[in-house]
CSV table of C-alpha atoms and ligand atoms in Angstrom, one decimal:
chain,number,residue,atom,x,y,z
A,1,UNK,CA,117.1,187.9,117.7
A,2,UNK,CA,120.0,188.4,119.9
A,3,UNK,CA,119.1,190.2,123.2
A,4,UNK,CA,121.7,191.5,125.7
A,5,UNK,CA,121.6,189.7,129.1
A,6,UNK,CA,121.9,193.1,130.8
A,7,UNK,CA,119.3,195.8,130.5
A,8,UNK,CA,120.0,199.5,130.1
A,9,UNK,CA,119.0,200.1,133.7
A,10,UNK,CA,121.5,197.5,134.9
A,11,UNK,CA,124.2,198.9,132.6
A,12,UNK,CA,123.6,202.5,133.8
A,13,UNK,CA,124.1,201.3,137.4
A,14,UNK,CA,127.1,199.2,136.5
A,15,UNK,CA,128.8,201.9,134.4
A,16,UNK,CA,128.4,204.3,137.3
A,17,UNK,CA,130.8,202.1,139.2
A,18,UNK,CA,133.0,200.7,136.5
A,19,UNK,CA,134.0,202.8,133.6
A,20,UNK,CA,133.7,201.5,130.0
A,21,UNK,CA,135.0,199.5,128.2
A,22,UNK,CA,134.7,196.2,130.1
A,23,UNK,CA,133.7,192.6,129.4
A,24,UNK,CA,130.8,191.3,131.5
A,25,UNK,CA,129.9,187.6,131.8
A,26,UNK,CA,126.6,186.0,132.7
A,27,UNK,CA,126.9,183.5,135.5
A,28,UNK,CA,123.4,182.1,135.0
A,29,UNK,CA,124.0,181.5,131.3
A,30,UNK,CA,127.3,179.9,131.9
A,31,UNK,CA,126.0,177.5,134.5
A,32,UNK,CA,122.9,176.5,132.6
A,33,UNK,CA,124.9,175.8,129.4
A,34,UNK,CA,127.5,173.7,131.3
A,35,UNK,CA,124.6,171.7,132.8
A,36,UNK,CA,123.1,171.1,129.3
A,37,UNK,CA,126.5,169.8,128.1
A,38,UNK,CA,126.8,167.5,131.1
A,39,UNK,CA,123.2,166.2,130.6
A,40,UNK,CA,123.9,165.6,126.9
A,41,UNK,CA,126.8,163.2,127.7
A,42,UNK,CA,125.4,161.8,130.9
A,43,UNK,CA,125.0,158.4,129.1
A,44,UNK,CA,128.8,158.1,129.1
A,45,UNK,CA,130.2,157.1,132.4
A,46,UNK,CA,133.3,159.3,133.0
A,47,UNK,CA,132.4,162.1,130.6
A,48,UNK,CA,134.3,165.2,131.5
A,49,UNK,CA,134.5,168.7,130.0
A,50,UNK,CA,138.0,170.3,130.3
A,51,UNK,CA,137.3,174.0,129.7
A,52,UNK,CA,139.8,175.5,127.2
A,53,UNK,CA,141.5,178.0,129.5
A,54,UNK,CA,142.8,180.1,126.6
A,55,UNK,CA,139.3,181.1,125.7
A,56,UNK,CA,138.7,183.0,129.0
A,57,UNK,CA,141.7,182.7,131.3
A,58,UNK,CA,140.0,184.3,134.4
A,59,UNK,CA,140.0,182.6,137.8
A,60,UNK,CA,136.4,183.4,138.6
A,61,UNK,CA,135.3,181.7,135.4
A,62,UNK,CA,137.5,178.7,135.9
A,63,UNK,CA,136.2,178.2,139.4
A,64,UNK,CA,132.6,178.6,138.4
A,65,UNK,CA,133.0,176.0,135.7
A,66,UNK,CA,134.8,173.7,138.1
A,67,UNK,CA,131.8,174.0,140.4
A,68,UNK,CA,129.8,172.6,137.4
A,69,UNK,CA,132.1,169.7,137.2
A,70,UNK,CA,134.5,171.0,134.5
A,71,UNK,CA,138.3,170.6,134.6
A,72,UNK,CA,140.8,172.8,132.8
A,73,UNK,CA,142.4,172.3,129.4
A,74,UNK,CA,145.7,174.1,129.6
A,75,UNK,CA,148.3,174.7,126.9
A,76,UNK,CA,150.9,176.9,128.5
A,77,UNK,CA,152.8,177.4,131.7
A,78,UNK,CA,150.7,180.4,132.7
A,79,UNK,CA,147.5,178.5,132.2
A,80,UNK,CA,148.8,175.6,134.3
A,81,UNK,CA,149.8,178.0,137.1
A,82,UNK,CA,146.4,179.7,137.0
A,83,UNK,CA,144.6,176.4,137.1
A,84,UNK,CA,146.7,175.3,140.1
A,85,UNK,CA,146.1,178.6,141.9
A,86,UNK,CA,142.3,178.0,141.4
A,87,UNK,CA,142.7,174.6,143.1
A,88,UNK,CA,142.2,172.8,139.9
A,89,UNK,CA,145.0,170.2,139.6
A,90,UNK,CA,145.7,166.5,139.1
A,91,UNK,CA,143.5,164.8,136.6
A,92,UNK,CA,141.3,167.9,136.6
A,93,UNK,CA,143.9,169.3,134.1
A,94,UNK,CA,144.3,168.1,130.5
A,95,UNK,CA,147.5,169.5,129.2
A,96,UNK,CA,147.0,169.8,125.4
A,97,UNK,CA,149.9,171.8,124.2
A,98,UNK,CA,152.1,171.9,121.1
A,99,UNK,CA,155.7,172.9,120.5
A,100,UNK,CA,156.0,172.4,124.2
A,101,UNK,CA,159.0,173.6,126.3
A,102,UNK,CA,160.5,171.2,128.8
A,103,UNK,CA,159.5,173.4,131.8
A,104,UNK,CA,155.9,173.1,130.8
A,105,UNK,CA,156.0,169.3,130.8
A,106,UNK,CA,157.7,169.5,134.2
A,107,UNK,CA,155.0,171.6,135.7
A,108,UNK,CA,152.2,169.6,134.1
A,109,UNK,CA,153.8,166.4,135.6
A,110,UNK,CA,154.2,168.0,139.0
A,111,UNK,CA,150.6,169.0,139.0
A,112,UNK,CA,149.5,165.5,138.0
A,113,UNK,CA,147.9,166.7,134.8
A,114,UNK,CA,147.0,164.3,132.0
A,115,UNK,CA,149.5,165.0,129.3
A,116,UNK,CA,148.4,165.0,125.6
A,117,UNK,CA,151.4,164.6,123.3
A,118,UNK,CA,151.2,166.6,120.0
A,119,UNK,CA,154.1,164.7,118.3
A,120,UNK,CA,155.9,161.4,118.3
A,121,UNK,CA,159.2,163.0,119.1
A,122,UNK,CA,157.7,164.3,122.3
A,123,UNK,CA,157.6,160.8,123.8
A,124,UNK,CA,161.4,161.0,124.3
A,125,UNK,CA,161.3,164.7,124.9
A,126,UNK,CA,158.8,164.2,127.7
A,127,UNK,CA,160.9,161.4,129.2
A,128,UNK,CA,164.0,163.6,129.1
A,129,UNK,CA,162.0,166.5,130.5
A,130,UNK,CA,160.4,164.8,133.5
A,131,UNK,CA,162.7,161.8,134.0
A,132,UNK,CA,160.0,159.2,133.4
A,133,UNK,CA,156.9,158.3,131.3
A,134,UNK,CA,153.5,158.7,133.0
A,135,UNK,CA,151.2,155.8,133.4
A,136,UNK,CA,148.4,157.7,131.6
A,137,UNK,CA,149.2,159.5,128.3
A,138,UNK,CA,147.1,160.9,125.5
A,139,UNK,CA,148.2,161.3,121.9
A,140,UNK,CA,146.9,163.8,119.4
A,141,UNK,CA,145.9,162.5,115.9
A,142,UNK,CA,146.0,164.5,112.6
A,143,UNK,CA,144.3,162.5,109.8
A,144,UNK,CA,145.7,164.9,107.1
A,145,UNK,CA,143.8,165.8,104.0
A,146,UNK,CA,140.6,167.8,104.1
A,147,UNK,CA,137.9,167.3,106.7
A,148,UNK,CA,134.4,168.2,105.4
A,149,UNK,CA,130.8,167.6,106.5
A,150,UNK,CA,129.5,168.9,103.2
A,151,UNK,CA,126.4,171.0,103.3
A,152,UNK,CA,124.7,171.0,106.6
A,153,UNK,CA,121.7,172.9,108.0
A,154,UNK,CA,120.9,176.1,106.3
A,155,UNK,CA,123.9,175.9,104.0
A,156,UNK,CA,126.6,176.2,106.7
A,157,UNK,CA,129.4,174.1,105.6
A,158,UNK,CA,132.1,172.6,107.9
A,159,UNK,CA,135.4,172.3,106.2
A,160,UNK,CA,138.9,172.4,107.5
A,161,UNK,CA,142.3,171.4,106.3
A,162,UNK,CA,144.0,169.1,108.9
A,163,UNK,CA,146.6,168.5,106.2
A,164,UNK,CA,147.8,172.1,106.6
A,165,UNK,CA,147.6,172.1,110.4
A,166,UNK,CA,150.7,171.9,112.5
A,167,UNK,CA,149.0,169.7,115.1
A,168,UNK,CA,149.0,166.0,115.9
A,169,UNK,CA,150.6,162.8,114.6
A,170,UNK,CA,150.0,160.9,111.4
A,171,UNK,CA,148.2,157.5,111.4
A,172,UNK,CA,151.5,155.6,111.3
A,173,UNK,CA,153.1,157.8,114.0
A,174,UNK,CA,150.3,157.4,116.5
A,175,UNK,CA,150.6,153.6,116.4
A,176,UNK,CA,154.3,154.0,116.8
A,177,UNK,CA,153.9,156.4,119.7
A,178,UNK,CA,151.6,154.1,121.5
A,179,UNK,CA,154.0,151.2,121.2
A,180,UNK,CA,156.9,153.3,122.3
A,181,UNK,CA,154.9,154.7,125.3
A,182,UNK,CA,153.9,151.2,126.3
A,183,UNK,CA,157.4,150.0,126.2
A,184,UNK,CA,158.3,152.8,128.5
A,185,UNK,CA,155.6,152.1,131.0
A,186,UNK,CA,152.3,153.8,129.9
A,187,UNK,CA,149.3,151.7,130.9
A,188,UNK,CA,146.3,153.9,130.0
A,189,UNK,CA,146.0,155.6,126.7
A,190,UNK,CA,144.0,158.5,125.4
A,191,UNK,CA,143.2,159.6,121.9
A,192,UNK,CA,142.6,163.2,120.8
A,193,UNK,CA,141.9,165.2,117.6
A,194,UNK,CA,140.7,168.7,116.8
A,195,UNK,CA,139.6,168.9,113.2
A,196,UNK,CA,137.4,172.0,112.7
A,197,UNK,CA,136.8,175.2,114.6
A,198,UNK,CA,133.5,177.0,115.4
A,199,UNK,CA,131.4,174.4,113.7
A,200,UNK,CA,127.7,175.1,113.4
A,201,UNK,CA,126.5,171.6,112.9
A,202,UNK,CA,125.2,168.9,115.2
A,203,UNK,CA,127.1,166.5,112.9
A,204,UNK,CA,130.7,167.7,113.8
A,205,UNK,CA,131.2,165.8,117.1
A,206,UNK,CA,129.6,162.6,115.8
A,207,UNK,CA,131.7,162.7,112.6
A,208,UNK,CA,134.9,163.4,114.6
A,209,UNK,CA,133.8,160.6,117.1
A,210,UNK,CA,133.5,158.2,114.2
A,211,UNK,CA,137.1,158.9,113.0
A,212,UNK,CA,138.5,158.6,116.6
A,213,UNK,CA,136.4,155.6,117.6
A,214,UNK,CA,137.4,153.6,114.5
A,215,UNK,CA,141.0,154.6,115.0
A,216,UNK,CA,140.8,153.5,118.7
A,217,UNK,CA,139.5,150.1,117.7
A,218,UNK,CA,142.3,149.7,115.1
A,219,UNK,CA,145.0,150.9,117.5
A,220,UNK,CA,143.8,148.5,120.2
A,221,UNK,CA,144.1,145.6,117.6
A,222,UNK,CA,147.4,146.7,116.3
A,223,UNK,CA,149.2,147.6,119.5
A,224,UNK,CA,147.2,145.9,122.3
A,225,UNK,CA,147.2,149.2,124.2
A,226,UNK,CA,144.4,149.9,126.7
A,227,UNK,CA,142.6,153.0,125.5
A,228,UNK,CA,140.6,154.4,128.4
A,229,UNK,CA,139.5,157.8,127.1
A,230,UNK,CA,138.9,159.7,123.9
A,231,UNK,CA,139.0,163.5,123.8
A,232,UNK,CA,136.8,165.1,121.3
A,233,UNK,CA,138.5,168.5,122.1
A,234,UNK,CA,136.9,171.8,121.1
A,235,UNK,CA,135.3,173.2,118.0
A,236,UNK,CA,131.6,173.2,118.7
A,237,UNK,CA,130.6,176.6,117.6
A,238,UNK,CA,128.2,179.4,118.5
A,239,UNK,CA,126.0,181.5,116.1
A,240,UNK,CA,127.7,184.9,115.9
A,241,UNK,CA,125.3,185.9,113.2
A,242,UNK,CA,121.7,186.5,114.4
A,243,UNK,CA,120.2,184.2,111.8
A,244,UNK,CA,122.8,181.4,112.1
A,245,UNK,CA,121.6,178.0,113.3
A,246,UNK,CA,122.3,177.2,116.9
A,247,UNK,CA,124.0,173.9,117.9
A,248,UNK,CA,121.7,171.6,119.9
A,249,UNK,CA,124.0,170.0,122.4
A,250,UNK,CA,121.5,167.3,123.3
A,251,UNK,CA,121.4,166.3,119.7
A,252,UNK,CA,125.2,166.4,119.5
A,253,UNK,CA,125.4,164.1,122.6
A,254,UNK,CA,122.9,161.7,121.1
A,255,UNK,CA,124.7,161.7,117.8
A,256,UNK,CA,128.0,160.7,119.6
A,257,UNK,CA,126.1,158.0,121.6
A,258,UNK,CA,124.9,156.4,118.3
A,259,UNK,CA,128.5,156.2,116.9
A,260,UNK,CA,129.7,154.9,120.3
A,261,UNK,CA,127.3,152.1,120.2
A,262,UNK,CA,128.0,151.4,116.6
A,263,UNK,CA,131.8,151.3,116.8
A,264,UNK,CA,133.1,151.0,120.4
A,265,UNK,CA,130.6,148.8,122.1
A,266,UNK,CA,130.8,145.9,119.5
A,267,UNK,CA,134.6,146.1,119.8
A,268,UNK,CA,134.4,145.5,123.6
A,269,UNK,CA,135.4,149.1,124.3
A,270,UNK,CA,132.1,150.2,125.9
A,271,UNK,CA,134.0,151.4,129.0
A,272,UNK,CA,135.9,154.2,127.2
A,273,UNK,CA,135.3,157.6,128.8
A,274,UNK,CA,134.8,160.6,126.6
A,275,UNK,CA,135.9,164.2,127.2
A,276,UNK,CA,135.8,167.5,125.5
A,277,UNK,CA,137.9,170.7,125.6
A,278,UNK,CA,135.3,173.2,124.6
A,279,UNK,CA,136.1,176.9,124.9
A,280,UNK,CA,133.9,178.9,122.6
A,281,UNK,CA,130.7,176.9,123.2
A,282,UNK,CA,131.1,177.2,127.0
A,283,UNK,CA,131.6,180.9,127.2
A,284,UNK,CA,131.2,183.0,124.0
A,285,UNK,CA,127.5,183.8,124.2
A,286,UNK,CA,127.7,184.6,127.9
A,287,UNK,CA,130.1,187.5,127.5
A,288,UNK,CA,129.5,191.1,126.3
A,289,UNK,CA,131.9,193.8,125.6
A,290,UNK,CA,130.3,197.0,126.8
A,291,UNK,CA,131.5,200.2,125.2
A,292,UNK,CA,130.3,203.8,125.0
A,293,UNK,CA,129.8,205.9,121.9
A,294,UNK,CA,132.1,208.8,122.3
A,295,UNK,CA,132.4,210.4,118.8
A,296,UNK,CA,130.4,210.7,115.6
A,297,UNK,CA,132.1,211.4,112.4
A,298,UNK,CA,130.6,212.2,109.0
A,299,UNK,CA,133.0,212.0,106.0
A,300,UNK,CA,132.5,209.6,103.1
A,301,UNK,CA,130.8,207.2,105.5
A,302,UNK,CA,129.2,207.5,108.9
A,303,UNK,CA,131.4,206.5,111.8
A,304,UNK,CA,130.7,206.0,115.5
A,305,UNK,CA,133.8,206.1,117.6
A,306,UNK,CA,133.6,204.0,120.8
A,307,UNK,CA,135.9,203.8,123.8
A,308,UNK,CA,136.8,200.1,123.1
A,309,UNK,CA,139.1,199.1,120.3
A,310,UNK,CA,140.5,195.9,118.7
A,311,UNK,CA,142.8,195.5,121.7
A,312,UNK,CA,139.7,194.6,123.7
A,313,UNK,CA,138.3,192.3,121.0
A,314,UNK,CA,140.6,191.3,118.2
A,315,UNK,CA,138.3,188.9,116.2
A,316,UNK,CA,136.7,191.4,113.8
A,317,UNK,CA,140.1,193.0,113.0
A,318,UNK,CA,141.9,189.6,112.8
A,319,UNK,CA,139.4,187.4,111.0
A,320,UNK,CA,136.7,189.8,109.8
A,321,UNK,CA,134.4,188.1,112.3
A,322,UNK,CA,130.9,189.3,112.7
A,323,UNK,CA,129.9,190.3,116.3
A,324,UNK,CA,126.3,191.4,116.8
A,325,UNK,CA,125.8,194.9,118.3
A,326,UNK,CA,122.9,196.2,120.3
A,327,UNK,CA,122.4,199.8,121.4
A,328,UNK,CA,121.4,199.5,125.0
A,329,UNK,CA,117.9,200.7,125.6
A,330,UNK,CA,117.2,200.8,121.8
A,331,UNK,CA,116.9,197.1,121.3
A,332,UNK,CA,113.5,197.5,119.7
A,333,UNK,CA,114.2,200.7,117.7
A,334,UNK,CA,114.3,200.4,113.9
A,335,UNK,CA,117.8,199.7,112.4
A,336,UNK,CA,117.6,202.6,109.9
A,337,UNK,CA,121.1,204.0,110.2
A,338,UNK,CA,124.2,202.6,108.6
A,339,UNK,CA,127.4,202.9,110.6
A,340,UNK,CA,131.0,201.8,110.9
A,341,UNK,CA,131.6,201.2,114.6
A,342,UNK,CA,135.3,202.0,115.2
A,343,UNK,CA,138.0,202.1,117.9
A,344,UNK,CA,140.8,204.5,118.2
A,345,UNK,CA,143.8,202.4,117.0
A,346,UNK,CA,145.9,203.8,114.1
A,347,UNK,CA,144.9,200.8,112.0
A,348,UNK,CA,142.0,200.9,109.6
A,349,UNK,CA,140.9,197.4,110.5
A,350,UNK,CA,140.0,198.6,114.0
A,351,UNK,CA,136.3,198.3,113.3
A,352,UNK,CA,133.8,196.3,115.3
A,353,UNK,CA,131.3,196.6,112.5
A,354,UNK,CA,131.3,197.9,108.9
A,355,UNK,CA,128.2,199.2,107.1
A,356,UNK,CA,126.0,197.8,110.0
A,357,UNK,CA,122.4,198.8,110.1
A,358,UNK,CA,121.7,200.0,113.7
A,359,UNK,CA,119.3,202.3,115.5
A,360,UNK,CA,120.3,206.0,115.5
A,361,UNK,CA,123.3,206.2,117.9
A,362,UNK,CA,123.7,209.2,120.1
A,363,UNK,CA,126.9,210.1,121.9
A,364,UNK,CA,126.9,208.6,125.3
A,365,UNK,CA,124.9,205.5,124.2
A,366,UNK,CA,126.1,202.2,125.6
A,367,UNK,CA,126.8,199.6,122.9
A,368,UNK,CA,126.7,195.9,123.7
A,369,UNK,CA,129.0,193.8,121.5
A,370,UNK,CA,127.7,190.2,121.7
A,371,UNK,CA,129.4,186.8,122.0
A,372,UNK,CA,132.7,188.1,123.4
A,373,UNK,CA,132.9,185.6,126.3
A,374,UNK,CA,135.5,183.4,124.6
A,375,UNK,CA,138.6,184.4,122.6
A,376,UNK,CA,137.6,188.0,123.4
A,377,UNK,CA,139.4,189.5,126.4
A,378,UNK,CA,142.0,186.7,126.1
A,379,UNK,CA,143.2,187.8,122.7
A,380,UNK,CA,143.7,191.3,123.9
A,381,UNK,CA,146.9,193.2,123.4
A,382,UNK,CA,148.5,196.5,124.1
A,383,UNK,CA,149.0,198.1,120.6
A,384,UNK,CA,149.0,201.9,120.6
A,385,UNK,CA,149.6,201.7,124.4
A,386,UNK,CA,145.9,200.7,124.9
A,387,UNK,CA,145.3,199.1,128.3
A,388,UNK,CA,143.4,195.9,128.9
A,389,UNK,CA,139.9,196.4,130.3
A,390,UNK,CA,138.3,195.1,133.4
A,391,UNK,CA,136.2,191.9,133.5
A,392,UNK,CA,132.9,191.7,135.5
A,393,UNK,CA,130.7,188.9,136.5
A,394,UNK,CA,126.9,189.3,136.6
A,395,UNK,CA,125.9,187.1,139.4
A,396,UNK,CA,122.7,185.0,139.4
A,397,UNK,CA,121.3,187.3,142.1
A,398,UNK,CA,121.8,190.3,139.8
A,399,UNK,CA,124.8,191.8,141.6
A,400,UNK,CA,128.0,192.5,139.8
A,401,UNK,CA,131.5,191.5,140.8
A,402,UNK,CA,134.8,192.7,139.5
A,403,UNK,CA,136.7,189.6,138.5
A,404,UNK,CA,139.7,191.3,136.9
A,405,UNK,CA,140.5,195.0,137.4
A,406,UNK,CA,141.4,197.1,134.4
A,407,UNK,CA,145.1,197.5,133.6
A,408,UNK,CA,146.7,200.8,134.7
A,409,UNK,CA,149.4,202.9,133.2
A,410,UNK,CA,151.6,201.7,136.1
A,411,UNK,CA,151.0,198.1,135.0
A,412,UNK,CA,152.0,199.0,131.5
A,413,UNK,CA,155.1,200.9,132.5
A,414,UNK,CA,156.2,198.3,135.0
A,415,UNK,CA,158.1,196.2,132.5
A,416,UNK,CA,159.9,199.2,130.9
A,417,UNK,CA,163.5,200.1,131.4
A,418,UNK,CA,164.0,203.8,131.5
B,1,PLP,C1,141.6,176.3,121.3
B,1,PLP,C2,141.5,174.9,121.7
B,1,PLP,C3,140.4,174.3,122.3
B,1,PLP,C4,139.1,175.1,122.3
B,1,PLP,O1,138.6,175.4,121.1
B,1,PLP,P1,137.1,176.1,120.9
B,1,PLP,O2,137.0,176.3,119.5
B,1,PLP,O3,137.1,177.3,121.7
B,1,PLP,O4,136.1,175.1,121.4
B,1,PLP,C5,140.4,173.0,122.7
B,1,PLP,N1,141.5,172.3,122.6
B,1,PLP,C6,142.6,172.7,122.1
B,1,PLP,C7,143.8,171.9,122.1
B,1,PLP,C8,142.7,174.0,121.6
B,1,PLP,O5,143.8,174.5,121.1
């Protein structure tokens, strides 16, 4: 069962200082999880997690993860600038972008980031953009076709269509890109692929590792390039549904180790460092969107209107995603009422839950929307003139810190020309 990481008493105190809605993150949960990831891959010398900044682009979060040894995975100019302002630069940045403008390569190069090329044409584009080719470059691979793990635990299937994805290079192109880069001066090569998102299977990373490790061995034979790191990227998921299986990061690390010893070690590549660019796995469970029930409406269905809307959390409206909801202080009450939990946008998809069985909700109740720590606040927008919320950090000592203030009308109006 999903339980909020904040109690009603804590939320009553917090909401007396900070009006709803807001996102709140759990420092303890974030740190403990980051340590579990690190321990799971401790067998690999040089293992590094580069947190996918787009999941939660908030300096306090980036710094906290940096204290736990994580770098930043950036994919835009703003994310590079934020990482730099947090003091996270040089090879602490992986720049994994696509359709990249020249100025972004220029900044990535200036900061000393590791650049991950999404396309073969970007070898020349990068050279033209920054005036040279870096000594260390990563290339993104797209195997095409369909990637599937078949049935995994409890019927959760992992399937994705790399063949329809805009990312990465084909098998032939990546060999060509390596040769081209080497001719232009690259000495250290990396290999990257991202084949499935939000996977609930301990088999995803090992299966991806097998694809990448075998490719690395082939590329080394074909091109003679020195591959020093392999980037397993993101995609390890979290159980949004209360009865979904949870990934076991220790088992995932162990699964990757087996493949490493099977494929890389015999090929004389036992010195390859691994890295990841996890976003969701690092943060999603450690964030809640806190919102208050403001209205009750009885028409053909029962509605609870809350003070948050899809602008604060787009996933349900955009993908029909499930986010668990707790009514603060009523965690153990029977779920004997069926509600649609709705925001105030003039869009009928502005629903956090549809036909959800919940305890009886009274106006003024605080609702905890779970698993909003990644791709939550960051996907926010301003439709209907809604303003972005604040973000808070629940410290390990129980105190609460404002890590991003709420947007104001003045912020919103500041770009307008009257
Ligand atoms: C989005 C993204 C990630 C993070 O994905 P998660 O599913 O949040 O783990 C990592 N790398 C790249 C290049 C991405 O675009």
